[in-house]
JSON list of C-alpha atoms in Angstrom, two decimals:
[
{"chain": "L", "resi": 1, "resn": "MET", "atom": "CA", "xyz": [0.00, 0.15, -0.23]},
{"chain": "L", "resi": 2, "resn": "SER", "atom": "CA", "xyz": [1.20, 3.33, -1.00]},
{"chain": "L", "resi": 3, "resn": "ILE", "atom": "CA", "xyz": [-0.16, 5.93, 0.69]},
{"chain": "L", "resi": 4, "resn": "LEU", "atom": "CA", "xyz": [1.66, 9.66, 1.16]},
{"chain": "L", "resi": 5, "resn": "GLU", "atom": "CA", "xyz": [1.51, 11.13, 4.67]},
{"chain": "L", "resi": 6, "resn": "PRO", "atom": "CA", "xyz": [0.36, 15.00, 4.10]},
{"chain": "L", "resi": 7, "resn": "ARG", "atom": "CA", "xyz": [2.87, 17.21, 3.67]},
{"chain": "L", "resi": 8, "resn": "THR", "atom": "CA", "xyz": [2.22, 21.17, 3.65]},
{"chain": "L", "resi": 9, "resn": "ARG", "atom": "CA", "xyz": [4.06, 23.16, 0.66]},
{"chain": "L", "resi": 10, "resn": "ALA", "atom": "CA", "xyz": [4.34, 27.04, 0.24]},
{"chain": "L", "resi": 11, "resn": "LEU", "atom": "CA", "xyz": [3.88, 28.43, -2.93]},
{"chain": "L", "resi": 12, "resn": "ARG", "atom": "CA", "xyz": [5.17, 30.92, -4.94]},
{"chain": "L", "resi": 13, "resn": "ASP", "atom": "CA", "xyz": [1.94, 33.41, -4.37]},
{"chain": "L", "resi": 14, "resn": "GLY", "atom": "CA", "xyz": [1.92, 33.03, -0.21]},
{"chain": "L", "resi": 15, "resn": "SER", "atom": "CA", "xyz": [-0.47, 30.62, 0.04]},
{"chain": "L", "resi": 16, "resn": "GLN", "atom": "CA", "xyz": [0.08, 27.06, 0.82]},
{"chain": "L", "resi": 17, "resn": "ALA", "atom": "CA", "xyz": [-1.02, 23.45, -0.58]},
{"chain": "L", "resi": 18, "resn": "VAL", "atom": "CA", "xyz": [-1.26, 20.68, 1.43]},
{"chain": "L", "resi": 19, "resn": "ILE", "atom": "CA", "xyz": [0.10, 17.18, -0.97]},
{"chain": "L", "resi": 20, "resn": "ARG", "atom": "CA", "xyz": [-1.38, 13.75, -0.08]},
{"chain": "L", "resi": 21, "resn": "SER", "atom": "CA", "xyz": [-2.66, 10.37, -0.83]},
{"chain": "L", "resi": 22, "resn": "ALA", "atom": "CA", "xyz": [-5.92, 11.00, -2.92]},
{"chain": "L", "resi": 23, "resn": "ARG", "atom": "CA", "xyz": [-8.82, 9.53, -1.05]},
{"chain": "L", "resi": 24, "resn": "ARG", "atom": "CA", "xyz": [-12.43, 8.14, -2.20]},
{"chain": "L", "resi": 25, "resn": "GLU", "atom": "CA", "xyz": [-13.72, 11.17, -0.43]},
{"chain": "L", "resi": 26, "resn": "ASP", "atom": "CA", "xyz": [-11.63, 13.79, -3.42]},
{"chain": "L", "resi": 27, "resn": "ALA", "atom": "CA", "xyz": [-13.34, 11.26, -6.26]},
{"chain": "L", "resi": 28, "resn": "GLU", "atom": "CA", "xyz": [-15.97, 14.38, -7.16]},
{"chain": "L", "resi": 29, "resn": "GLY", "atom": "CA", "xyz": [-13.32, 16.87, -6.94]},
{"chain": "L", "resi": 30, "resn": "LEU", "atom": "CA", "xyz": [-10.66, 15.10, -8.99]},
{"chain": "L", "resi": 31, "resn": "ALA", "atom": "CA", "xyz": [-13.51, 14.35, -11.66]},
{"chain": "L", "resi": 32, "resn": "SER", "atom": "CA", "xyz": [-14.05, 17.63, -11.94]},
{"chain": "L", "resi": 33, "resn": "LEU", "atom": "CA", "xyz": [-10.45, 18.52, -12.19]},
{"chain": "L", "resi": 34, "resn": "TYR", "atom": "CA", "xyz": [-10.13, 15.94, -15.02]},
{"chain": "L", "resi": 35, "resn": "ARG", "atom": "CA", "xyz": [-13.15, 17.48, -16.93]},
{"chain": "L", "resi": 36, "resn": "GLU", "atom": "CA", "xyz": [-11.41, 20.91, -16.61]},
{"chain": "L", "resi": 37, "resn": "ILE", "atom": "CA", "xyz": [-8.37, 19.44, -18.13]},
{"chain": "L", "resi": 38, "resn": "ILE", "atom": "CA", "xyz": [-9.53, 17.81, -20.91]},
{"chain": "L", "resi": 39, "resn": "ALA", "atom": "CA", "xyz": [-12.01, 20.55, -21.85]},
{"chain": "L", "resi": 40, "resn": "GLU", "atom": "CA", "xyz": [-8.83, 23.14, -22.45]},
{"chain": "L", "resi": 41, "resn": "GLY", "atom": "CA", "xyz": [-7.92, 20.44, -25.56]},
{"chain": "L", "resi": 42, "resn": "ARG", "atom": "CA", "xyz": [-4.51, 20.42, -25.25]},
{"chain": "L", "resi": 43, "resn": "TRP", "atom": "CA", "xyz": [-3.20, 18.50, -22.53]},
{"chain": "L", "resi": 44, "resn": "THR", "atom": "CA", "xyz": [-5.08, 15.31, -22.99]},
{"chain": "L", "resi": 45, "resn": "LEU", "atom": "CA", "xyz": [-5.23, 12.54, -25.20]},
{"chain": "L", "resi": 46, "resn": "ALA", "atom": "CA", "xyz": [-9.21, 12.06, -24.39]},
{"chain": "L", "resi": 47, "resn": "GLY", "atom": "CA", "xyz": [-10.98, 15.02, -26.23]},
{"chain": "L", "resi": 48, "resn": "ALA", "atom": "CA", "xyz": [-13.97, 16.40, -24.04]},
{"chain": "L", "resi": 49, "resn": "ASP", "atom": "CA", "xyz": [-16.62, 13.64, -25.74]},
{"chain": "L", "resi": 50, "resn": "GLU", "atom": "CA", "xyz": [-14.55, 10.57, -25.00]},
{"chain": "L", "resi": 51, "resn": "ARG", "atom": "CA", "xyz": [-14.34, 9.00, -21.69]},
{"chain": "L", "resi": 52, "resn": "PRO", "atom": "CA", "xyz": [-15.44, 11.71, -19.75]},
{"chain": "L", "resi": 53, "resn": "PRO", "atom": "CA", "xyz": [-14.52, 11.07, -16.24]},
{"chain": "L", "resi": 54, "resn": "THR", "atom": "CA", "xyz": [-16.89, 10.19, -13.41]},
{"chain": "L", "resi": 55, "resn": "ALA", "atom": "CA", "xyz": [-16.43, 10.67, -10.03]},
{"chain": "L", "resi": 56, "resn": "GLU", "atom": "CA", "xyz": [-17.52, 6.61, -9.60]},
{"chain": "L", "resi": 57, "resn": "ASN", "atom": "CA", "xyz": [-14.35, 6.10, -11.75]},
{"chain": "L", "resi": 58, "resn": "GLU", "atom": "CA", "xyz": [-12.24, 7.87, -9.81]},
{"chain": "L", "resi": 59, "resn": "SER", "atom": "CA", "xyz": [-13.26, 6.24, -6.47]},
{"chain": "L", "resi": 60, "resn": "ALA", "atom": "CA", "xyz": [-12.04, 2.99, -8.47]},
{"chain": "L", "resi": 61, "resn": "GLU", "atom": "CA", "xyz": [-9.22, 4.35, -9.69]},
{"chain": "L", "resi": 62, "resn": "ILE", "atom": "CA", "xyz": [-8.24, 5.79, -6.10]},
{"chain": "L", "resi": 63, "resn": "ALA", "atom": "CA", "xyz": [-8.96, 2.62, -4.08]},
{"chain": "L", "resi": 64, "resn": "ARG", "atom": "CA", "xyz": [-6.95, 0.25, -7.12]},
{"chain": "L", "resi": 65, "resn": "LEU", "atom": "CA", "xyz": [-3.84, 2.80, -6.67]},
{"chain": "L", "resi": 66, "resn": "ASN", "atom": "CA", "xyz": [-3.81, 2.99, -3.15]},
{"chain": "L", "resi": 67, "resn": "ALA", "atom": "CA", "xyz": [-3.92, -0.76, -2.49]},
{"chain": "L", "resi": 68, "resn": "ALA", "atom": "CA", "xyz": [-0.92, -1.31, -4.75]},
{"chain": "L", "resi": 69, "resn": "GLY", "atom": "CA", "xyz": [2.53, -1.08, -3.57]},
{"chain": "L", "resi": 70, "resn": "GLY", "atom": "CA", "xyz": [4.73, 0.43, -6.42]},
{"chain": "L", "resi": 71, "resn": "SER", "atom": "CA", "xyz": [2.13, 3.03, -7.23]},
{"chain": "L", "resi": 72, "resn": "LEU", "atom": "CA", "xyz": [0.75, 6.34, -5.67]},
{"chain": "L", "resi": 73, "resn": "TYR", "atom": "CA", "xyz": [-2.35, 8.94, -6.56]},
{"chain": "L", "resi": 74, "resn": "LEU", "atom": "CA", "xyz": [-1.57, 12.22, -5.29]},
{"chain": "L", "resi": 75, "resn": "VAL", "atom": "CA", "xyz": [-3.65, 15.51, -4.98]},
{"chain": "L", "resi": 76, "resn": "ALA", "atom": "CA", "xyz": [-2.63, 19.08, -3.66]},
{"chain": "L", "resi": 77, "resn": "CYS", "atom": "CA", "xyz": [-5.30, 20.80, -1.91]},
{"chain": "L", "resi": 78, "resn": "GLU", "atom": "CA", "xyz": [-5.87, 24.69, -1.01]},
{"chain": "L", "resi": 79, "resn": "ASP", "atom": "CA", "xyz": [-8.13, 24.31, 1.94]},
{"chain": "L", "resi": 80, "resn": "SER", "atom": "CA", "xyz": [-10.72, 21.67, 0.27]},
{"chain": "L", "resi": 81, "resn": "ARG", "atom": "CA", "xyz": [-10.38, 22.57, -2.66]},
{"chain": "L", "resi": 82, "resn": "ILE", "atom": "CA", "xyz": [-8.37, 19.97, -5.17]},
{"chain": "L", "resi": 83, "resn": "VAL", "atom": "CA", "xyz": [-5.76, 22.23, -7.60]},
{"chain": "L", "resi": 84, "resn": "GLY", "atom": "CA", "xyz": [-3.89, 19.19, -8.77]},
{"chain": "L", "resi": 85, "resn": "THR", "atom": "CA", "xyz": [-2.76, 15.90, -8.83]},
{"chain": "L", "resi": 86, "resn": "ALA", "atom": "CA", "xyz": [-0.44, 13.16, -10.21]},
{"chain": "L", "resi": 87, "resn": "ARG", "atom": "CA", "xyz": [-0.35, 9.68, -10.14]},
{"chain": "L", "resi": 88, "resn": "ALA", "atom": "CA", "xyz": [2.10, 6.80, -10.98]},
{"chain": "L", "resi": 89, "resn": "GLU", "atom": "CA", "xyz": [1.37, 3.25, -11.39]},
{"chain": "L", "resi": 90, "resn": "GLU", "atom": "CA", "xyz": [3.92, 0.08, -11.09]},
{"chain": "L", "resi": 91, "resn": "GLY", "atom": "CA", "xyz": [4.35, -2.33, -14.26]},
{"chain": "L", "resi": 92, "resn": "ALA", "atom": "CA", "xyz": [1.53, -5.19, -13.75]},
{"chain": "L", "resi": 93, "resn": "PHE", "atom": "CA", "xyz": [4.06, -7.64, -14.68]},
{"chain": "L", "resi": 94, "resn": "ARG", "atom": "CA", "xyz": [6.90, -8.72, -12.76]},
{"chain": "L", "resi": 95, "resn": "ARG", "atom": "CA", "xyz": [9.29, -8.08, -15.29]},
{"chain": "L", "resi": 96, "resn": "THR", "atom": "CA", "xyz": [7.98, -4.60, -15.21]},
{"chain": "L", "resi": 97, "resn": "ALA", "atom": "CA", "xyz": [7.18, -3.93, -11.46]},
{"chain": "L", "resi": 98, "resn": "HIS", "atom": "CA", "xyz": [10.41, -1.65, -10.82]},
{"chain": "L", "resi": 99, "resn": "PHE", "atom": "CA", "xyz": [9.03, 0.78, -13.47]},
{"chain": "L", "resi": 100, "resn": "ALA", "atom": "CA", "xyz": [6.50, 3.45, -12.18]},
{"chain": "L", "resi": 101, "resn": "ASP", "atom": "CA", "xyz": [4.56, 5.26, -14.95]},
{"chain": "L", "resi": 102, "resn": "VAL", "atom": "CA", "xyz": [4.07, 8.64, -13.78]},
{"chain": "L", "resi": 103, "resn": "HIS", "atom": "CA", "xyz": [0.62, 10.06, -15.74]},
{"chain": "L", "resi": 104, "resn": "SER", "atom": "CA", "xyz": [-2.05, 12.26, -15.03]},
{"chain": "L", "resi": 105, "resn": "VAL", "atom": "CA", "xyz": [0.14, 15.59, -13.72]},
{"chain": "L", "resi": 106, "resn": "TRP", "atom": "CA", "xyz": [-2.61, 18.11, -14.05]},
{"chain": "L", "resi": 107, "resn": "VAL", "atom": "CA", "xyz": [-2.70, 21.41, -12.02]},
{"chain": "L", "resi": 108, "resn": "ARG", "atom": "CA", "xyz": [-6.08, 24.07, -12.49]},
{"chain": "L", "resi": 109, "resn": "ARG", "atom": "CA", "xyz": [-5.46, 26.35, -15.20]},
{"chain": "L", "resi": 110, "resn": "ASP", "atom": "CA", "xyz": [-5.65, 29.37, -12.05]},
{"chain": "L", "resi": 111, "resn": "ARG", "atom": "CA", "xyz": [-3.22, 27.85, -9.79]},
{"chain": "L", "resi": 112, "resn": "ARG", "atom": "CA", "xyz": [-0.64, 27.52, -12.50]},
{"chain": "L", "resi": 113, "resn": "GLY", "atom": "CA", "xyz": [2.77, 28.95, -12.09]},
{"chain": "L", "resi": 114, "resn": "THR", "atom": "CA", "xyz": [2.57, 28.84, -8.48]},
{"chain": "L", "resi": 115, "resn": "GLY", "atom": "CA", "xyz": [4.54, 25.78, -7.88]},
{"chain": "L", "resi": 116, "resn": "VAL", "atom": "CA", "xyz": [1.65, 23.39, -7.42]},
{"chain": "L", "resi": 117, "resn": "ALA", "atom": "CA", "xyz": [3.14, 21.01, -10.19]},
{"chain": "L", "resi": 118, "resn": "ASN", "atom": "CA", "xyz": [6.78, 21.33, -8.77]},
{"chain": "L", "resi": 119, "resn": "ALA", "atom": "CA", "xyz": [5.32, 20.35, -5.32]},
{"chain": "L", "resi": 120, "resn": "LEU", "atom": "CA", "xyz": [3.47, 17.56, -6.68]},
{"chain": "L", "resi": 121, "resn": "MET", "atom": "CA", "xyz": [6.85, 16.18, -8.35]},
{"chain": "L", "resi": 122, "resn": "GLU", "atom": "CA", "xyz": [8.64, 16.80, -5.73]},
{"chain": "L", "resi": 123, "resn": "ALA", "atom": "CA", "xyz": [6.57, 14.26, -3.44]},
{"chain": "L", "resi": 124, "resn": "LEU", "atom": "CA", "xyz": [6.09, 11.65, -6.10]},
{"chain": "L", "resi": 125, "resn": "VAL", "atom": "CA", "xyz": [10.04, 11.47, -6.89]},
{"chain": "L", "resi": 126, "resn": "ASP", "atom": "CA", "xyz": [10.71, 11.09, -2.79]},
{"chain": "L", "resi": 127, "resn": "TRP", "atom": "CA", "xyz": [8.58, 8.49, -2.76]},
{"chain": "L", "resi": 128, "resn": "ALA", "atom": "CA", "xyz": [10.29, 6.69, -5.38]},
{"chain": "L", "resi": 129, "resn": "ARG", "atom": "CA", "xyz": [13.42, 7.24, -4.07]},
{"chain": "L", "resi": 130, "resn": "ALA", "atom": "CA", "xyz": [12.07, 5.96, -0.82]},
{"chain": "L", "resi": 131, "resn": "SER", "atom": "CA", "xyz": [10.53, 3.12, -2.32]},
{"chain": "L", "resi": 132, "resn": "GLN", "atom": "CA", "xyz": [12.15, -0.44, -1.72]},
{"chain": "L", "resi": 133, "resn": "GLN", "atom": "CA", "xyz": [10.54, -1.67, -5.25]},
{"chain": "L", "resi": 134, "resn": "ILE", "atom": "CA", "xyz": [10.41, 1.47, -8.14]},
{"chain": "L", "resi": 135, "resn": "GLU", "atom": "CA", "xyz": [13.60, 1.64, -9.53]},
{"chain": "L", "resi": 136, "resn": "LYS", "atom": "CA", "xyz": [12.84, 3.75, -12.48]},
{"chain": "L", "resi": 137, "resn": "LEU", "atom": "CA", "xyz": [10.11, 6.43, -13.20]},
{"chain": "L", "resi": 138, "resn": "GLY", "atom": "CA", "xyz": [8.77, 7.12, -16.95]},
{"chain": "L", "resi": 139, "resn": "LEU", "atom": "CA", "xyz": [6.48, 9.16, -18.68]},
{"chain": "L", "resi": 140, "resn": "PHE", "atom": "CA", "xyz": [5.03, 10.92, -22.05]},
{"chain": "L", "resi": 141, "resn": "VAL", "atom": "CA", "xyz": [4.13, 14.16, -22.51]},
{"chain": "L", "resi": 142, "resn": "PHE", "atom": "CA", "xyz": [3.67, 16.53, -25.90]},
{"chain": "L", "resi": 143, "resn": "SER", "atom": "CA", "xyz": [5.96, 17.76, -27.28]},
{"chain": "L", "resi": 144, "resn": "THR", "atom": "CA", "xyz": [4.11, 21.44, -27.12]},
{"chain": "L", "resi": 145, "resn": "SER", "atom": "CA", "xyz": [3.69, 21.08, -23.18]},
{"chain": "L", "resi": 146, "resn": "GLU", "atom": "CA", "xyz": [7.23, 23.04, -22.69]},
{"chain": "L", "resi": 147, "resn": "ALA", "atom": "CA", "xyz": [6.27, 23.63, -19.30]},
{"chain": "L", "resi": 148, "resn": "ALA", "atom": "CA", "xyz": [5.74, 19.95, -18.35]},
{"chain": "L", "resi": 149, "resn": "ILE", "atom": "CA", "xyz": [9.08, 19.08, -20.16]},
{"chain": "L", "resi": 150, "resn": "ALA", "atom": "CA", "xyz": [11.05, 21.94, -18.36]},
{"chain": "L", "resi": 151, "resn": "LEU", "atom": "CA", "xyz": [9.22, 20.57, -15.03]},
{"chain": "L", "resi": 152, "resn": "TYR", "atom": "CA", "xyz": [10.24, 17.24, -15.21]},
{"chain": "L", "resi": 153, "resn": "LYS", "atom": "CA", "xyz": [13.87, 17.67, -16.36]},
{"chain": "L", "resi": 154, "resn": "LYS", "atom": "CA", "xyz": [13.98, 19.78, -13.31]},
{"chain": "L", "resi": 155, "resn": "HIS", "atom": "CA", "xyz": [13.32, 16.97, -11.05]},
{"chain": "L", "resi": 156, "resn": "GLY", "atom": "CA", "xyz": [15.84, 14.31, -13.05]},
{"chain": "L", "resi": 157, "resn": "PHE", "atom": "CA", "xyz": [14.19, 13.03, -16.10]},
{"chain": "L", "resi": 158, "resn": "VAL", "atom": "CA", "xyz": [15.73, 12.75, -19.28]},
{"chain": "L", "resi": 159, "resn": "GLU", "atom": "CA", "xyz": [14.65, 12.50, -22.67]},
{"chain": "L", "resi": 160, "resn": "GLU", "atom": "CA", "xyz": [14.83, 8.74, -23.95]},
{"chain": "L", "resi": 161, "resn": "GLY", "atom": "CA", "xyz": [12.73, 9.00, -27.39]},
{"chain": "L", "resi": 162, "resn": "ARG", "atom": "CA", "xyz": [10.69, 10.61, -29.08]},
{"chain": "L", "resi": 163, "resn": "SER", "atom": "CA", "xyz": [7.51, 9.67, -31.37]},
{"chain": "L", "resi": 164, "resn": "ALA", "atom": "CA", "xyz": [7.42, 11.86, -33.88]},
{"chain": "L", "resi": 165, "resn": "ARG", "atom": "CA", "xyz": [3.55, 13.79, -35.24]},
{"chain": "L", "resi": 166, "resn": "ASP", "atom": "CA", "xyz": [1.80, 10.81, -33.50]},
{"chain": "L", "resi": 167, "resn": "ILE", "atom": "CA", "xyz": [-0.63, 13.38, -31.81]},
{"chain": "L", "resi": 168, "resn": "ARG", "atom": "CA", "xyz": [-3.20, 15.54, -33.94]},
{"chain": "L", "resi": 169, "resn": "PHE", "atom": "CA", "xyz": [-5.44, 17.96, -32.84]},
{"chain": "L", "resi": 170, "resn": "GLU", "atom": "CA", "xyz": [-8.33, 18.91, -33.57]},
{"chain": "L", "resi": 171, "resn": "ASP", "atom": "CA", "xyz": [-7.07, 22.39, -35.51]},
{"chain": "L", "resi": 172, "resn": "GLY", "atom": "CA", "xyz": [-5.07, 20.01, -37.68]},
{"chain": "L", "resi": 173, "resn": "SER", "atom": "CA", "xyz": [-1.51, 20.44, -36.04]},
{"chain": "L", "resi": 174, "resn": "TYR", "atom": "CA", "xyz": [0.63, 17.93, -34.71]},
{"chain": "L", "resi": 175, "resn": "ALA", "atom": "CA", "xyz": [2.78, 17.06, -31.48]},
{"chain": "L", "resi": 176, "resn": "ASP", "atom": "CA", "xyz": [5.31, 14.53, -30.89]},
{"chain": "L", "resi": 177, "resn": "THR", "atom": "CA", "xyz": [5.18, 12.24, -27.96]},
{"chain": "L", "resi": 178, "resn": "VAL", "atom": "CA", "xyz": [8.73, 12.73, -25.92]},
{"chain": "L", "resi": 179, "resn": "ILE", "atom": "CA", "xyz": [9.59, 10.09, -23.49]},
{"chain": "L", "resi": 180, "resn": "LEU", "atom": "CA", "xyz": [11.28, 11.15, -20.40]},
{"chain": "L", "resi": 181, "resn": "GLY", "atom": "CA", "xyz": [12.76, 8.68, -17.63]},
{"chain": "L", "resi": 182, "resn": "MET", "atom": "CA", "xyz": [14.72, 9.04, -14.68]},
{"chain": "L", "resi": 183, "resn": "GLN", "atom": "CA", "xyz": [16.71, 6.78, -11.82]},
{"chain": "L", "resi": 184, "resn": "PRO", "atom": "CA", "xyz": [15.23, 7.83, -8.57]}
]
């Protein structure tokens, strides 16, 4: 079971965020955050009309990931409002159980640039370093997500590969998928 004890982090604007493991009662807030991010149209594989997030699905994900030893589901909260999230999920097989895939690192638009994502990544990397199981973190990110790439590199990730023009947006533009990894 991977549960992170709550930690309070000061943000750049003087406010504070609590970084902690997601709880089942966070499900509706997480579904709302995901719908907001998906609606922006530039950060997710799914479009607004594909696989809409529900509280029921998020509740099941929280329970599943919290029960797994090599997985972690984090939220960043300001007061009771979820302003960000990050997940890392262990490999599904013995040969990949040492590897955790980082995905869904998202921050509400009105809280970007305040340090929420940095606090989430710091907690995630600290967790991986303390883990007896996780030897590597990896992730995929759109090449158009320059701020996210800079954040990941700040936390020790390096580019391991790139898949050219495999993401096509509704406006006809393309992005590469950048593959990043790190050994905590």
